[in-house]
Coordinates of C-alpha atoms in Angstrom, one line a residue:
X157 CA -25.1 -85.0 -32.1
X158 CA -24.0 -85.7 -28.6
X159 CA -23.1 -89.2 -29.5
X160 CA -21.2 -88.0 -32.5
X161 CA -19.1 -85.7 -30.5
X162 CA -18.2 -88.5 -28.1
X163 CA -17.4 -90.9 -30.7
X164 CA -15.1 -88.3 -32.3
X165 CA -12.7 -88.2 -29.3
X166 CA -11.3 -91.6 -29.2
X167 CA -11.1 -91.7 -33.1
X168 CA -9.0 -88.4 -33.1
X169 CA -6.9 -89.6 -30.2
X170 CA -5.9 -92.7 -31.9
X171 CA -5.0 -90.9 -35.2
X172 CA -3.0 -88.5 -33.2
X173 CA -1.0 -91.0 -31.4
X174 CA -0.3 -92.8 -34.7
X175 CA 1.1 -89.7 -36.5
X176 CA 4.6 -90.6 -37.5
X177 CA 5.9 -87.0 -38.0
X178 CA 4.9 -83.5 -37.7
X179 CA 3.6 -83.3 -41.2
X180 CA 1.2 -86.2 -40.5
X181 CA 0.1 -84.6 -37.2
X182 CA -0.7 -81.5 -39.2
X183 CA -2.8 -83.3 -41.5
X184 CA -4.8 -85.0 -38.4
X185 CA -5.4 -81.4 -37.1
X186 CA -6.8 -80.2 -40.2
X187 CA -9.0 -83.3 -40.6
X188 CA -10.6 -82.7 -37.2
X189 CA -10.3 -79.0 -36.4
X190 CA -9.8 -77.3 -39.8
X191 CA -12.5 -75.3 -41.4
X192 CA -13.9 -78.6 -43.2
X193 CA -12.9 -80.8 -40.3
X194 CA -15.0 -83.4 -38.7
X195 CA -15.8 -81.2 -35.4
X196 CA -16.6 -78.2 -37.5
X197 CA -19.0 -80.4 -39.7
X198 CA -20.9 -81.5 -36.4
X199 CA -21.2 -78.0 -35.1
X200 CA -22.9 -77.0 -38.3
X201 CA -25.7 -79.1 -37.2
X202 CA -26.3 -77.0 -34.2
X203 CA -28.9 -74.8 -36.0
X204 CA -31.5 -77.7 -35.7
X205 CA -31.2 -77.9 -32.0
X206 CA -33.6 -76.5 -29.3
X207 CA -32.8 -73.6 -27.2
X208 CA -32.2 -76.2 -24.1
X209 CA -29.8 -78.5 -26.1
X210 CA -27.5 -75.8 -27.8
X211 CA -25.6 -74.8 -24.5
X212 CA -25.0 -78.4 -23.6
X213 CA -23.8 -79.5 -26.9
X214 CA -21.6 -76.1 -27.3
X215 CA -20.0 -77.0 -24.1
X216 CA -19.4 -80.3 -25.0
X217 CA -17.9 -79.2 -28.3
X218 CA -15.5 -76.7 -26.7
X219 CA -14.3 -79.3 -24.2
X220 CA -13.7 -81.7 -27.1
X221 CA -11.9 -79.1 -29.0
X222 CA -9.5 -78.2 -26.0
X223 CA -8.8 -81.7 -25.4
X224 CA -7.9 -82.4 -29.2
X225 CA -5.6 -79.2 -29.1
X226 CA -3.9 -80.4 -25.9
X227 CA -3.3 -83.9 -27.2
X228 CA -2.0 -82.5 -30.6
X229 CA 0.5 -80.0 -28.8
X230 CA 1.8 -82.8 -26.6
X231 CA 2.2 -85.1 -29.6
X232 CA 4.0 -82.3 -31.5
X233 CA 6.5 -81.7 -29.0
X234 CA 7.1 -85.5 -28.8
X235 CA 7.5 -85.5 -32.6
X236 CA 9.8 -82.6 -32.7
X237 CA 12.1 -83.9 -30.0
X238 CA 12.4 -87.2 -31.9
X239 CA 13.2 -85.3 -35.1
X240 CA 15.8 -83.4 -33.4
X241 CA 17.4 -86.6 -31.9
X242 CA 17.3 -88.3 -35.4
X243 CA 18.8 -85.2 -37.1
X244 CA 21.7 -85.1 -34.6
X245 CA 22.3 -88.9 -35.2
X246 CA 22.6 -88.2 -38.8
X247 CA 24.8 -85.2 -38.5
X248 CA 27.2 -86.5 -35.8
X249 CA 30.5 -84.7 -36.2
X250 CA 33.5 -86.4 -35.1
X251 CA 35.7 -83.5 -33.7
X252 CA 38.7 -85.8 -33.3
X253 CA 39.2 -86.0 -37.1
X254 CA 41.9 -83.7 -38.5
X255 CA 40.5 -80.7 -40.5
X256 CA 41.1 -79.6 -44.0
X257 CA 44.5 -77.6 -44.1
X258 CA 44.0 -74.2 -45.5
X259 CA 47.2 -73.1 -47.4
X260 CA 48.4 -69.8 -46.3
X261 CA 49.6 -67.3 -48.5
X262 CA 52.9 -65.5 -48.5
X263 CA 54.6 -62.3 -49.7
X264 CA 55.2 -61.4 -53.3
X265 CA 58.8 -61.2 -54.2
X266 CA 58.4 -57.7 -55.0
X267 CA 57.0 -57.2 -51.5
X268 CA 59.8 -59.1 -49.9
X269 CA 62.4 -56.9 -51.6
X270 CA 60.5 -53.7 -50.7
X271 CA 60.3 -54.7 -47.2
X272 CA 64.2 -55.3 -47.1
X273 CA 64.8 -52.0 -48.7
X274 CA 62.4 -50.1 -46.2
X275 CA 64.3 -51.9 -43.2
X276 CA 67.7 -50.7 -44.6
X277 CA 66.5 -47.1 -44.9
X278 CA 64.5 -46.9 -41.7
X279 CA 67.6 -47.9 -40.0
X280 CA 69.4 -44.9 -41.3
X281 CA 66.8 -42.7 -40.3
X282 CA 64.6 -42.1 -43.5
X283 CA 60.8 -42.3 -43.5
X284 CA 58.4 -43.4 -46.2
X285 CA 56.5 -40.9 -48.5
X286 CA 53.8 -41.5 -51.1
X287 CA 52.2 -39.4 -53.6
X288 CA 49.6 -39.8 -56.5
X289 CA 50.0 -41.9 -59.4
X290 CA 48.2 -39.6 -61.7
X291 CA 50.1 -36.5 -61.9
X292 CA 50.0 -33.2 -63.7
X293 CA 52.9 -32.1 -66.0
X294 CA 54.3 -29.6 -63.6
X295 CA 55.1 -32.2 -60.9
X296 CA 56.0 -34.8 -63.3
X297 CA 58.2 -32.8 -65.5
X298 CA 58.7 -29.1 -64.9
X299 CA 59.4 -29.0 -61.4
X300 CA 62.2 -31.7 -62.0
X301 CA 64.0 -29.4 -64.4
X302 CA 62.7 -31.2 -67.4
X303 CA 61.8 -28.4 -69.9
X304 CA 59.0 -28.6 -72.7
X305 CA 60.4 -30.3 -75.7
X306 CA 62.4 -32.8 -73.7
X307 CA 62.3 -36.3 -75.1
X308 CA 61.0 -37.7 -71.7
X309 CA 57.7 -35.7 -72.4
X310 CA 57.2 -37.5 -75.7
X311 CA 53.9 -39.3 -76.1
X312 CA 55.7 -42.4 -77.2
X313 CA 57.1 -42.5 -73.7
X314 CA 54.5 -41.2 -71.4
X315 CA 50.6 -42.0 -70.8
X316 CA 48.8 -38.9 -71.2
X317 CA 45.1 -38.6 -70.3
X318 CA 42.5 -36.5 -72.1
X319 CA 42.7 -33.8 -69.0
X320 CA 46.2 -33.1 -69.8
X321 CA 47.3 -35.3 -66.8
X322 CA 50.0 -38.1 -66.9
X323 CA 50.4 -41.5 -65.2
X324 CA 53.7 -40.7 -63.4
X325 CA 56.8 -41.9 -65.2
X326 CA 58.7 -42.1 -61.9
X327 CA 58.3 -41.5 -58.2
X328 CA 60.3 -38.2 -58.4
X329 CA 57.2 -35.9 -58.2
X330 CA 56.9 -37.1 -54.6
X331 CA 60.2 -35.4 -53.8
X332 CA 58.7 -31.9 -54.9
X333 CA 55.6 -32.5 -53.2
X334 CA 57.4 -33.4 -50.0
X335 CA 59.7 -30.5 -50.1
X336 CA 56.7 -28.1 -50.5
X337 CA 55.3 -29.4 -47.2
X338 CA 58.3 -30.1 -45.2
X339 CA 61.4 -28.1 -44.3
X340 CA 65.1 -29.7 -44.1
X341 CA 66.3 -31.9 -42.7
X342 CA 64.6 -34.2 -45.2
X343 CA 65.3 -37.9 -45.4
X344 CA 62.7 -39.9 -47.3
X345 CA 62.2 -42.8 -49.7
X346 CA 59.2 -43.0 -52.1
X347 CA 58.2 -46.3 -53.4
X348 CA 55.4 -46.9 -55.7
X349 CA 54.0 -47.8 -59.1
X350 CA 55.0 -46.0 -62.3
X351 CA 54.1 -46.2 -65.8
X352 CA 55.8 -45.8 -69.4
X353 CA 54.9 -46.8 -73.0
X354 CA 57.2 -49.9 -73.1
X355 CA 56.5 -52.9 -75.0
X356 CA 56.5 -56.0 -72.5
X357 CA 59.5 -58.2 -72.9
X358 CA 62.1 -59.9 -70.5
X359 CA 63.4 -56.7 -69.3
X360 CA 60.5 -54.1 -70.0
X361 CA 57.1 -53.5 -68.6
X362 CA 54.5 -50.5 -69.0
X363 CA 54.0 -50.7 -65.4
X364 CA 56.9 -51.2 -63.0
X365 CA 57.9 -50.2 -59.5
X366 CA 60.4 -47.4 -58.4
X367 CA 62.0 -46.4 -55.2
X368 CA 63.0 -42.8 -55.1
X369 CA 65.3 -41.4 -52.3
X370 CA 65.9 -37.9 -51.2
X371 CA 68.1 -36.2 -48.6
X372 CA 68.2 -32.6 -48.2
X373 CA 70.2 -30.9 -45.4
X374 CA 73.0 -28.5 -44.8
X375 CA 76.4 -29.7 -46.1
X376 CA 75.1 -32.8 -47.9
X377 CA 77.7 -34.0 -50.4
X378 CA 78.3 -36.8 -52.9
X379 CA 80.3 -38.6 -50.0
X380 CA 76.9 -39.0 -48.1
X381 CA 75.2 -40.4 -51.2
X382 CA 78.1 -42.8 -51.8
X383 CA 77.9 -44.1 -48.1
X384 CA 74.1 -44.4 -48.4
X385 CA 74.1 -46.5 -51.6
X386 CA 76.9 -48.5 -50.2
X387 CA 74.7 -49.4 -47.1
X388 CA 71.9 -50.3 -49.4
X389 CA 74.1 -52.6 -51.7
X390 CA 75.4 -54.3 -48.6
X391 CA 72.0 -54.8 -46.9
X392 CA 70.6 -56.4 -50.1
X393 CA 73.5 -58.4 -51.7
X394 CA 75.9 -59.0 -48.9
X395 CA 78.7 -57.2 -46.9
X396 CA 81.3 -58.0 -49.7
X397 CA 79.4 -55.9 -52.4
X398 CA 81.0 -53.1 -53.7
X399 CA 79.7 -49.9 -55.5
X400 CA 80.8 -48.2 -58.6
X401 CA 79.8 -44.6 -59.7
X402 CA 79.9 -43.7 -63.5
X403 CA 79.2 -40.1 -64.7
X404 CA 75.9 -39.7 -66.4
X405 CA 73.3 -36.9 -67.0
X406 CA 69.9 -36.5 -65.6
X407 CA 68.1 -33.0 -65.6
X408 CA 67.1 -33.2 -62.0
X409 CA 70.5 -33.8 -60.5
X410 CA 73.9 -32.2 -61.2
X411 CA 76.5 -33.9 -60.9
X412 CA 74.8 -37.1 -61.9
X413 CA 76.0 -40.9 -61.9
X414 CA 74.9 -44.3 -62.8
X415 CA 75.5 -46.6 -60.0
X416 CA 76.8 -50.3 -60.4
X417 CA 77.3 -53.0 -57.8
X418 CA 79.7 -55.8 -58.0
X419 CA 78.2 -58.9 -59.6
X420 CA 76.5 -60.9 -56.8
X421 CA 76.8 -64.0 -58.7
X422 CA 80.5 -64.1 -59.6
X423 CA 81.7 -61.5 -56.9
X424 CA 83.2 -59.3 -59.7
X425 CA 85.2 -61.9 -61.3
X426 CA 83.0 -61.8 -64.5
X427 CA 80.3 -64.2 -65.6
X428 CA 77.5 -64.5 -68.3
X429 CA 75.2 -62.6 -65.9
X430 CA 77.4 -59.4 -65.7
X431 CA 78.5 -60.0 -69.2
X432 CA 81.9 -60.6 -68.0
X433 CA 82.4 -57.1 -66.6
X434 CA 82.0 -57.9 -62.9
X435 CA 79.6 -55.2 -62.4
X436 CA 75.6 -54.8 -62.5
X437 CA 73.8 -51.5 -63.1
X438 CA 71.1 -51.0 -60.4
X439 CA 70.2 -47.2 -60.2
X440 CA 70.8 -43.5 -61.1
X441 CA 71.7 -41.0 -58.7
X442 CA 73.3 -37.5 -58.1
X443 CA 72.9 -34.3 -56.2
X444 CA 69.8 -32.4 -56.4
X445 CA 69.7 -29.7 -59.1
X446 CA 69.4 -26.2 -57.6
X447 CA 66.3 -25.6 -59.8
X448 CA 64.6 -28.6 -58.3
X449 CA 65.4 -27.5 -54.7
X450 CA 63.9 -24.0 -55.7
X451 CA 60.8 -25.6 -57.1
X452 CA 60.4 -27.3 -53.6
X453 CA 60.6 -24.1 -51.9
X454 CA 64.1 -24.7 -50.3
X455 CA 67.2 -22.3 -50.8
X456 CA 69.9 -24.0 -52.8
X457 CA 72.4 -21.4 -51.4
X458 CA 71.8 -22.8 -47.8
X459 CA 70.9 -26.5 -48.4
X460 CA 72.0 -29.2 -50.6
X461 CA 70.8 -32.9 -51.1
X462 CA 71.2 -35.9 -53.1
X463 CA 68.6 -38.1 -54.7
X464 CA 68.5 -41.6 -56.2
X465 CA 65.9 -43.8 -58.2
X466 CA 66.1 -47.5 -58.2
X467 CA 63.8 -49.9 -60.0
X468 CA 62.3 -52.4 -57.5
X469 CA 61.7 -54.8 -60.2
X470 CA 65.3 -55.0 -61.2
X471 CA 66.4 -55.3 -57.6
X472 CA 64.0 -58.0 -57.3
X473 CA 65.3 -59.7 -60.5
X474 CA 68.9 -59.6 -59.2
X475 CA 67.8 -60.5 -55.7
X476 CA 66.2 -63.8 -56.6
X477 CA 68.1 -64.4 -59.9
X478 CA 65.0 -64.1 -62.0
X479 CA 65.5 -63.7 -65.9
X480 CA 62.2 -62.3 -67.1
X481 CA 60.4 -59.4 -65.4
X482 CA 57.1 -60.6 -66.8
X483 CA 57.2 -63.4 -64.3
X484 CA 56.4 -60.8 -61.5
X485 CA 53.2 -59.8 -63.1
X486 CA 51.7 -63.0 -64.4
X487 CA 50.4 -64.2 -60.9
X488 CA 51.5 -67.8 -61.7
X489 CA 51.3 -69.8 -58.6
X490 CA 53.9 -72.2 -59.9
X491 CA 56.5 -69.3 -60.1
X492 CA 55.3 -67.4 -56.9
X493 CA 55.1 -70.6 -54.8
X494 CA 59.0 -70.7 -55.0
X495 CA 59.3 -67.7 -52.7

């Protein structure tokens, strides 16, 4: 048995040194030190030894095991180092090569125009207010002086939910909610999404964007409204732009007006875009109705105010000379990439 153990050492050492990779080395370990390995098979014969021989053979076997384990560890470290070096050689990265360019996104045309509008009004001392897109009928209609039975409440115009709520048809409810929480002086714009039951076409969409404006203070007049909208028109379409007010009716303002700007394509001379009139309608406005002020908790005997509502989508179409509103919602990169 002693001869067997001594013969095992050079045999195992040779196989360890010949192992080409860590997998082959592990196979050598199992072949000599595993449960069914060569060393284990020799040690199973110790039962036939005398009491004097067992300690000698046991010590020799332990020394052999320790020696083989040391050789396996040393060779394993060598193989791992070689494998790492080979992998680094295969995966060499040339950091001087140009990288793959990542195209950067940019603002949507609606966002571009909204930011321009915000800048104009922030420069005039306005702040930006927001409100819920799902409203109750009180804030969406009643508080804005729109009585029951008014055509604006018809189901063919408004999205109603089963809980009696509505998808807001304008951002006007933000005005009342803001007046309830704040006292004059008030200067806000309220941009956001609104919803109406329209069939999509070149000029209509069931979802669109609106910017409401509200000013409430002592002594506010139509003159203040006119000056404010003049500043908006000049800021968006150029310093030569003029505004025109035409009498109109809105239940939440009195007096009310439709507001036109001189055509930004022909300068007012008349062209196909303005249908030869020289003017383009952009928004509705007026002095806040006393009932709306009362519903907001403000005394109409002491305070007055003006309000306006402009379609952001319409401004964007005009600003960039786009002829179909659906292009703003289709997410076609061929279209959006132009801005």
